[in-house]
């Protein structure tokens, strides 16, 4: 598919100091927050959804998985479409789709309806998520201003997940689980209106759309996500699991070979020449898997062991959310002094410490004794880690690769989230009680955080130190 350039301005170039930069950043962050929020807001409302629609366990799983599958499968495609067709235009289209889908989820009456609507939400999210980060990298020059914007983006990713549980529990307890989705509609309309007024128009890129790359990335990523999801439902050795994972491996090999030879790939393999970016992708996948698994199992522990209501379960995460927000505010001051990688490494170490601590919990352990301390430590680590991790994921990317780099960041995050729930559910399956399953899941999450920390230490930290040494030489 050919697209024509609407102006002579090269792709990704903008004025050094964009007008209304504060408003632009607010639009991007609020929109991205809404996307991230919906990945976790449904957790505390699932019991109500199951009861109101009389859903089977399999249908319940797909209420969450339909969003995850489509979101993860289409991220690379969504990122490249933004580069080719104009980021502002694509960003608005994604918001429209997300708003319509949210309305459909909120009005759903049966399993087919809500699962299809959640899949449509995934399409909108796959467009908005990479477009939001590429807008930041394109609109804010490489300067402390960009560092602060990226730190805010990373903070949004972390806070969205934890606040989704608080907001979901509050709305489900006070009104209905549907309110968590209805609230997206006016927010999206406001962001669409503001985008049309404040976001600058980006020129489209002149070039050929990588059709083979788009198809193989979407099919391969979708099959991989489906296979991961199926592990938690039917096990590693189920024919459908094996078939999906084999299909994913074969198609993704074709995808890599295609990206190697085409002139304008959907995912430029040159992005992986940077040890820092590659390490950040691996670390993000493992970190996101740990965190989404943590939220998933902690919500169950709150409601199933402590007997909390959805509202109480949501409020149970407040110690983590508050300390995470406070820590994230310090990142913009810590990074210029110490660098992205050291702050990231300390953040990961704190999260690992908190996971090891909380893995000792049992059914007889009270919330104040067993939960508050680990929640504070994990929240502190998350607040320090998310911003630097995002910065490392797009470090040094060329302007024309802004969409692809942001797509890679979000793909690693989404795949990690899916992997975390699937793998930790399998790890926890052998325990005889809910408290035992949650403790086993925490132990598995701790192991994932060990690997994330190792990736940061071996790849991200040395790369940044070498770059810093080269700049001062």
XYZ file of C-alpha atoms in Angstrom:
473
model
C 0.000 0.000 0.000
C 1.455 3.377 -0.965
C 0.887 6.548 1.002
C 1.806 10.034 -0.055
C 3.499 12.708 1.977
C 1.346 15.642 2.876
C 4.253 17.980 3.410
C 7.962 18.175 2.797
C 8.680 17.867 6.484
C 10.493 14.592 7.247
C 8.701 12.030 9.318
C 9.163 12.513 13.050
C 10.367 16.139 12.906
C 8.491 18.790 14.802
C 9.241 22.210 16.210
C 11.849 22.102 18.977
C 9.382 23.505 21.492
C 5.836 22.460 20.570
C 3.065 24.824 21.516
C 0.766 23.686 24.341
C 3.309 21.038 25.412
C 1.629 20.631 28.808
C -1.765 20.032 27.229
C -0.278 17.640 24.663
C 1.377 15.591 27.393
C -1.858 15.544 29.390
C -3.806 14.245 26.380
C -1.294 11.484 25.757
C -1.012 10.423 29.403
C -4.745 10.461 30.141
C -5.436 8.423 27.013
C -2.721 5.902 27.823
C -3.865 5.747 31.444
C -7.339 4.792 30.261
C -5.887 1.943 28.176
C -3.722 0.580 30.988
C -6.533 0.983 33.513
C -8.785 -1.347 31.540
C -6.205 -4.108 31.668
C -6.723 -4.411 35.430
C -10.013 -2.681 36.244
C -11.903 -5.815 35.281
C -10.209 -8.023 37.895
C -12.229 -6.834 40.897
C -15.444 -6.870 38.848
C -15.133 -10.427 37.525
C -17.261 -12.014 40.275
C -20.139 -9.630 39.451
C -19.742 -10.247 35.720
C -19.858 -14.005 36.224
C -23.009 -13.768 38.326
C -24.863 -11.247 36.171
C -24.327 -13.192 32.921
C -24.057 -16.729 34.338
C -20.704 -17.199 32.612
C -18.821 -20.487 32.503
C -15.206 -20.575 33.773
C -13.955 -20.647 30.169
C -16.077 -17.637 29.213
C -14.840 -15.821 32.317
C -11.251 -16.365 31.249
C -11.973 -15.013 27.780
C -13.518 -11.818 29.124
C -9.958 -10.899 30.090
C -8.083 -12.899 27.466
C -9.935 -11.503 24.433
C -8.581 -8.061 25.291
C -5.085 -9.402 25.963
C -4.958 -11.550 22.825
C -5.996 -8.831 20.391
C -4.009 -6.114 22.171
C -0.805 -8.171 22.109
C -1.323 -9.497 18.585
C -1.883 -6.134 16.914
C 0.632 -3.923 18.741
C 3.380 -3.987 16.111
C 0.841 -3.383 13.371
C -0.693 -0.509 15.321
C 2.719 1.067 15.822
C 3.645 0.927 12.139
C 0.276 2.251 10.980
C 0.909 5.346 13.085
C 4.250 5.921 11.360
C 2.761 5.574 7.880
C -0.615 7.267 8.170
C 0.141 10.022 10.674
C 0.348 9.637 14.440
C -2.272 12.218 15.361
C -4.829 10.770 12.949
C -4.222 7.172 14.037
C -4.229 8.158 17.720
C -7.709 9.656 17.353
C -9.009 6.615 15.452
C -7.751 4.369 18.247
C -9.545 6.490 20.852
C -12.792 6.305 18.865
C -12.584 2.506 18.669
C -11.801 2.256 22.369
C -14.724 4.495 23.324
C -17.208 2.532 21.192
C -15.905 -0.761 22.547
C -16.126 0.470 26.154
C -19.772 1.387 25.623
C -20.420 -2.081 24.186
C -18.706 -3.767 27.142
C -20.760 -1.719 29.580
C -24.024 -2.687 27.871
C -23.125 -6.361 27.310
C -25.843 -8.906 28.067
C -24.184 -12.243 27.345
C -20.835 -13.977 26.925
C -20.524 -13.506 23.156
C -21.312 -9.806 23.413
C -18.839 -8.972 26.155
C -16.014 -11.098 24.709
C -16.424 -9.502 21.249
C -16.528 -6.031 22.787
C -13.386 -6.728 24.804
C -11.647 -7.821 21.597
C -12.658 -4.539 19.957
C -11.220 -2.731 22.972
C -7.986 -4.589 22.315
C -7.865 -3.204 18.764
C -8.263 0.342 20.040
C -5.648 -0.226 22.733
C -3.176 -1.681 20.206
C -3.429 1.583 18.268
C -3.414 4.061 21.164
C -0.645 2.488 23.284
C 2.256 2.716 20.783
C 0.945 5.966 19.297
C 1.010 7.630 22.718
C 4.688 6.867 23.345
C 5.744 7.715 19.782
C 3.938 11.054 20.121
C 6.081 11.852 23.165
C 9.329 10.935 21.427
C 8.352 12.879 18.300
C 6.962 15.994 19.980
C 9.454 16.472 22.802
C 13.087 17.107 21.865
C 15.876 15.037 23.391
C 16.269 17.046 26.575
C 15.283 17.008 30.253
C 11.778 17.873 29.040
C 11.587 14.563 27.152
C 13.050 12.706 30.136
C 10.316 14.103 32.363
C 7.655 13.223 29.784
C 8.900 9.645 29.455
C 9.138 9.313 33.240
C 5.508 10.430 33.444
C 4.584 7.875 30.781
C 6.306 5.118 32.735
C 4.581 6.229 35.916
C 1.253 6.093 34.090
C 1.923 2.481 33.099
C 2.528 1.485 36.707
C -0.181 3.557 38.351
C -2.772 2.563 35.756
C -2.448 -1.089 36.695
C -2.689 -0.577 40.460
C -5.290 2.198 40.349
C -7.375 0.048 38.022
C -7.867 -2.361 40.892
C -8.786 0.454 43.291
C -11.156 2.113 40.810
C -12.628 -1.201 39.678
C -13.327 -2.270 43.232
C -14.803 1.100 44.186
C -17.094 1.290 41.164
C -18.137 -2.374 41.370
C -18.924 -2.002 45.069
C -20.702 1.363 44.898
C -22.457 1.147 41.514
C -21.743 -1.773 39.173
C -18.856 -3.353 37.284
C -20.319 -1.668 34.179
C -19.489 1.794 35.520
C -15.770 1.127 35.066
C -16.325 0.883 31.318
C -18.984 3.549 30.907
C -16.616 6.105 32.430
C -14.242 5.588 29.495
C -16.738 7.057 27.041
C -16.816 10.702 28.223
C -13.077 10.608 28.914
C -12.362 9.345 25.397
C -14.669 11.952 23.850
C -12.875 14.692 25.772
C -9.464 13.369 24.644
C -10.622 13.093 21.020
C -11.816 16.702 21.080
C -8.610 17.902 22.722
C -6.479 15.896 20.265
C -8.163 17.531 17.299
C -7.452 20.958 18.791
C -3.960 20.616 20.286
C -2.064 17.744 18.651
C -0.050 18.856 15.619
C -0.722 17.188 12.296
C 2.025 14.776 11.347
C 2.896 14.132 7.716
C 2.398 10.624 6.437
C 5.413 8.633 5.332
C 6.102 7.922 1.702
C 6.750 4.218 1.440
C 5.428 0.733 0.978
C 3.458 -0.923 3.724
C 5.070 -4.180 4.859
C 2.080 -6.442 4.229
C 3.949 -9.706 4.885
C 5.415 -8.274 8.080
C 2.016 -7.037 9.230
C 0.342 -10.398 8.606
C 3.103 -12.562 10.097
C 3.582 -10.342 13.148
C -0.145 -10.280 13.860
C -0.671 -14.021 13.288
C 2.545 -14.973 15.076
C 1.982 -12.718 18.082
C -1.670 -13.721 18.267
C -0.797 -17.445 18.179
C 1.885 -16.931 20.830
C -0.471 -15.043 23.136
C -3.204 -17.645 22.547
C -0.803 -20.467 23.337
C 0.335 -18.752 26.524
C -3.267 -18.183 27.569
C -4.124 -21.817 26.840
C -1.324 -23.042 29.112
C -3.243 -21.787 32.139
C -6.485 -23.347 30.889
C -5.404 -26.740 29.501
C -1.712 -27.149 30.351
C 1.582 -27.183 28.466
C 0.992 -30.537 26.782
C -2.523 -29.900 25.456
C -2.660 -30.293 21.643
C -4.109 -26.804 21.234
C -1.328 -25.304 23.345
C 1.431 -27.117 21.462
C -0.155 -26.367 18.092
C -0.496 -22.657 18.881
C 3.075 -22.341 20.124
C 4.495 -24.270 17.162
C 2.494 -22.112 14.758
C 3.739 -18.999 16.548
C 7.364 -20.134 16.296
C 7.099 -20.934 12.581
C 5.276 -17.739 11.654
C 7.564 -15.538 13.758
C 10.609 -17.080 12.049
C 9.071 -16.072 8.726
C 8.432 -12.634 10.213
C 12.077 -12.180 11.254
C 13.359 -13.346 7.850
C 10.987 -10.946 6.133
C 12.017 -8.028 8.359
C 15.656 -8.813 7.564
C 15.218 -8.423 3.817
C 12.560 -5.724 3.256
C 13.484 -2.063 2.899
C 10.736 -0.687 5.156
C 10.021 -3.308 7.831
C 7.214 -3.103 10.349
C 9.821 -3.801 13.068
C 13.326 -2.689 12.038
C 15.736 -5.304 13.357
C 18.305 -2.553 13.855
C 16.421 -1.732 17.043
C 17.985 -4.852 18.590
C 21.543 -3.753 17.852
C 21.354 -1.763 21.076
C 22.077 -3.889 24.146
C 20.199 -1.307 26.186
C 16.994 -1.561 24.150
C 17.196 -5.359 23.923
C 17.798 -5.681 27.652
C 14.965 -3.277 28.391
C 12.569 -5.375 26.283
C 13.530 -8.584 28.097
C 13.379 -6.891 31.501
C 10.023 -5.306 30.736
C 8.518 -8.616 29.658
C 9.566 -10.295 32.915
C 8.717 -7.296 35.097
C 5.252 -6.883 33.577
C 4.637 -10.622 33.968
C 5.512 -10.437 37.642
C 3.350 -7.393 38.318
C 0.186 -8.418 36.472
C 0.432 -11.851 38.097
C 0.873 -10.143 41.458
C -2.279 -8.052 40.950
C -4.237 -11.054 39.680
C -3.416 -13.271 42.669
C -3.464 -10.581 45.340
C -7.004 -9.623 44.320
C -8.037 -13.266 44.779
C -6.310 -13.405 48.175
C -8.051 -10.252 49.362
C -11.516 -11.489 48.385
C -11.109 -15.249 48.843
C -9.006 -15.410 52.027
C -9.630 -12.107 53.800
C -13.255 -11.945 52.635
C -12.890 -8.379 51.361
C -15.609 -6.805 49.218
C -14.553 -5.534 45.767
C -14.246 -2.038 47.237
C -12.130 -3.250 50.169
C -9.962 -5.289 47.790
C -9.330 -2.229 45.661
C -8.515 -0.088 48.685
C -6.159 -2.800 49.895
C -3.719 -1.738 47.176
C -3.633 1.896 48.307
C -0.342 1.625 50.282
C 1.365 0.451 47.088
C -0.327 3.058 44.898
C 0.506 5.996 47.163
C 4.181 5.120 47.652
C 4.532 4.323 43.954
C 3.241 7.772 43.027
C 5.576 9.467 45.509
C 8.577 7.477 44.250
C 7.774 8.218 40.615
C 7.923 11.963 41.338
C 11.523 11.538 42.465
C 12.616 9.773 39.261
C 13.065 12.974 37.235
C 15.526 14.200 39.887
C 17.324 10.878 40.404
C 17.913 10.008 36.741
C 19.982 13.119 35.834
C 22.173 12.455 38.873
C 22.610 8.666 38.686
C 21.406 7.616 35.215
C 18.454 5.522 34.020
C 20.017 2.094 34.533
C 21.121 2.495 38.185
C 17.677 3.798 39.191
C 16.041 0.962 37.254
C 18.284 -1.610 38.940
C 17.498 -0.320 42.429
C 13.788 -0.358 41.569
C 13.958 -3.976 40.404
C 15.886 -4.985 43.525
C 13.188 -3.443 45.722
C 10.386 -5.205 43.833
C 12.250 -8.510 44.188
C 12.669 -7.919 47.933
C 8.965 -7.200 48.298
C 8.001 -10.309 46.315
C 10.225 -12.537 48.439
C 8.711 -10.985 51.569
C 5.098 -11.384 50.508
C 5.703 -14.994 49.386
C 5.827 -15.905 53.108
C 2.161 -15.015 53.608
C -0.386 -17.563 54.784
C -4.105 -17.692 55.436
C -3.583 -16.850 59.100
C -1.444 -13.761 58.367
C -3.318 -10.508 58.842
C -3.383 -7.729 56.266
C -1.445 -5.302 58.466
C 1.253 -7.833 59.338
C 1.623 -9.680 56.053
C 0.593 -7.270 53.318
C 1.280 -3.626 54.109
C 5.068 -3.899 54.362
C 5.575 -5.815 51.092
C 3.077 -3.561 49.295
C 5.089 -0.494 50.316
C 8.383 -2.009 49.162
C 6.937 -3.226 45.850
C 5.259 0.131 45.248
C 8.526 1.961 45.913
C 10.343 -0.294 43.460
C 7.685 0.107 40.784
C 7.734 3.863 41.119
C 11.491 3.919 40.541
C 11.565 1.324 37.756
C 8.841 2.154 35.239
C 10.124 5.491 33.918
C 13.775 4.422 33.439
C 12.631 1.128 31.914
C 10.583 2.999 29.306
C 13.482 5.354 28.569
C 15.840 2.430 28.041
C 13.340 0.802 25.684
C 13.411 3.720 23.229
C 16.948 4.946 23.892
C 18.734 6.068 20.744
C 15.897 5.140 18.374
C 15.828 7.183 15.169
C 12.845 9.518 14.627
C 11.520 7.339 11.796
C 11.626 4.353 14.163
C 9.693 6.067 16.970
C 6.537 4.079 16.301
C 8.371 0.760 15.966
C 10.387 1.355 19.153
C 7.281 2.262 21.130
C 5.502 -0.746 19.641
C 8.329 -2.972 20.866
C 8.070 -1.479 24.380
C 4.336 -2.073 24.531
C 4.567 -5.526 22.939
C 7.065 -6.626 25.580
C 4.755 -5.263 28.282
C 1.629 -6.947 26.906
C 3.315 -10.288 26.221
C 4.794 -10.195 29.705
C 1.388 -9.517 31.236
C -0.101 -12.509 29.425
C 2.883 -14.705 30.195
C 2.780 -13.775 33.868
C -0.822 -14.801 34.453
C -0.487 -18.008 32.417
C 2.814 -19.201 33.882
C 2.051 -18.238 37.482
C -1.383 -19.856 37.268
C 0.331 -23.075 36.194
C 2.928 -22.728 38.964
C 0.170 -22.294 41.546
C -2.066 -25.077 40.258
C -0.675 -27.787 42.558
C -1.540 -26.127 45.875
C -4.572 -27.394 47.772
C -5.796 -24.038 49.089
C -6.202 -20.540 47.720
C -3.666 -19.160 50.182
C -1.181 -21.837 49.102
C -1.746 -21.103 45.406
C -1.185 -17.391 45.961
C 2.013 -18.007 47.942
C 3.308 -20.308 45.171
C 2.463 -17.665 42.571
C 4.409 -15.070 44.571
C 7.405 -17.426 44.674
C 7.187 -17.879 40.900
C 6.954 -14.126 40.465
C 10.068 -13.721 42.582
C 11.956 -15.990 40.176
C 10.755 -13.906 37.229
C 12.012 -10.770 38.991
C 15.428 -12.410 39.520
C 15.635 -12.839 35.743
C 14.450 -9.282 35.119
C 17.090 -7.922 37.496
C 19.764 -10.082 35.845
C 18.800 -8.730 32.415
C 19.085 -5.166 33.686
C 22.466 -5.843 35.278
C 23.944 -7.722 32.319
C 22.524 -5.718 29.398
C 21.007 -2.366 30.349
C 23.461 -1.152 32.992
C 26.728 -1.933 31.094
C 25.327 -0.370 27.910
C 24.478 2.882 29.673
C 27.807 3.014 31.492
C 29.667 2.445 28.220
C 27.683 5.186 26.486
C 28.350 7.573 29.360
C 32.075 6.796 29.232
C 32.119 7.406 25.476
C 30.403 10.796 25.873
C 32.911 11.953 28.472
C 35.971 10.636 26.603
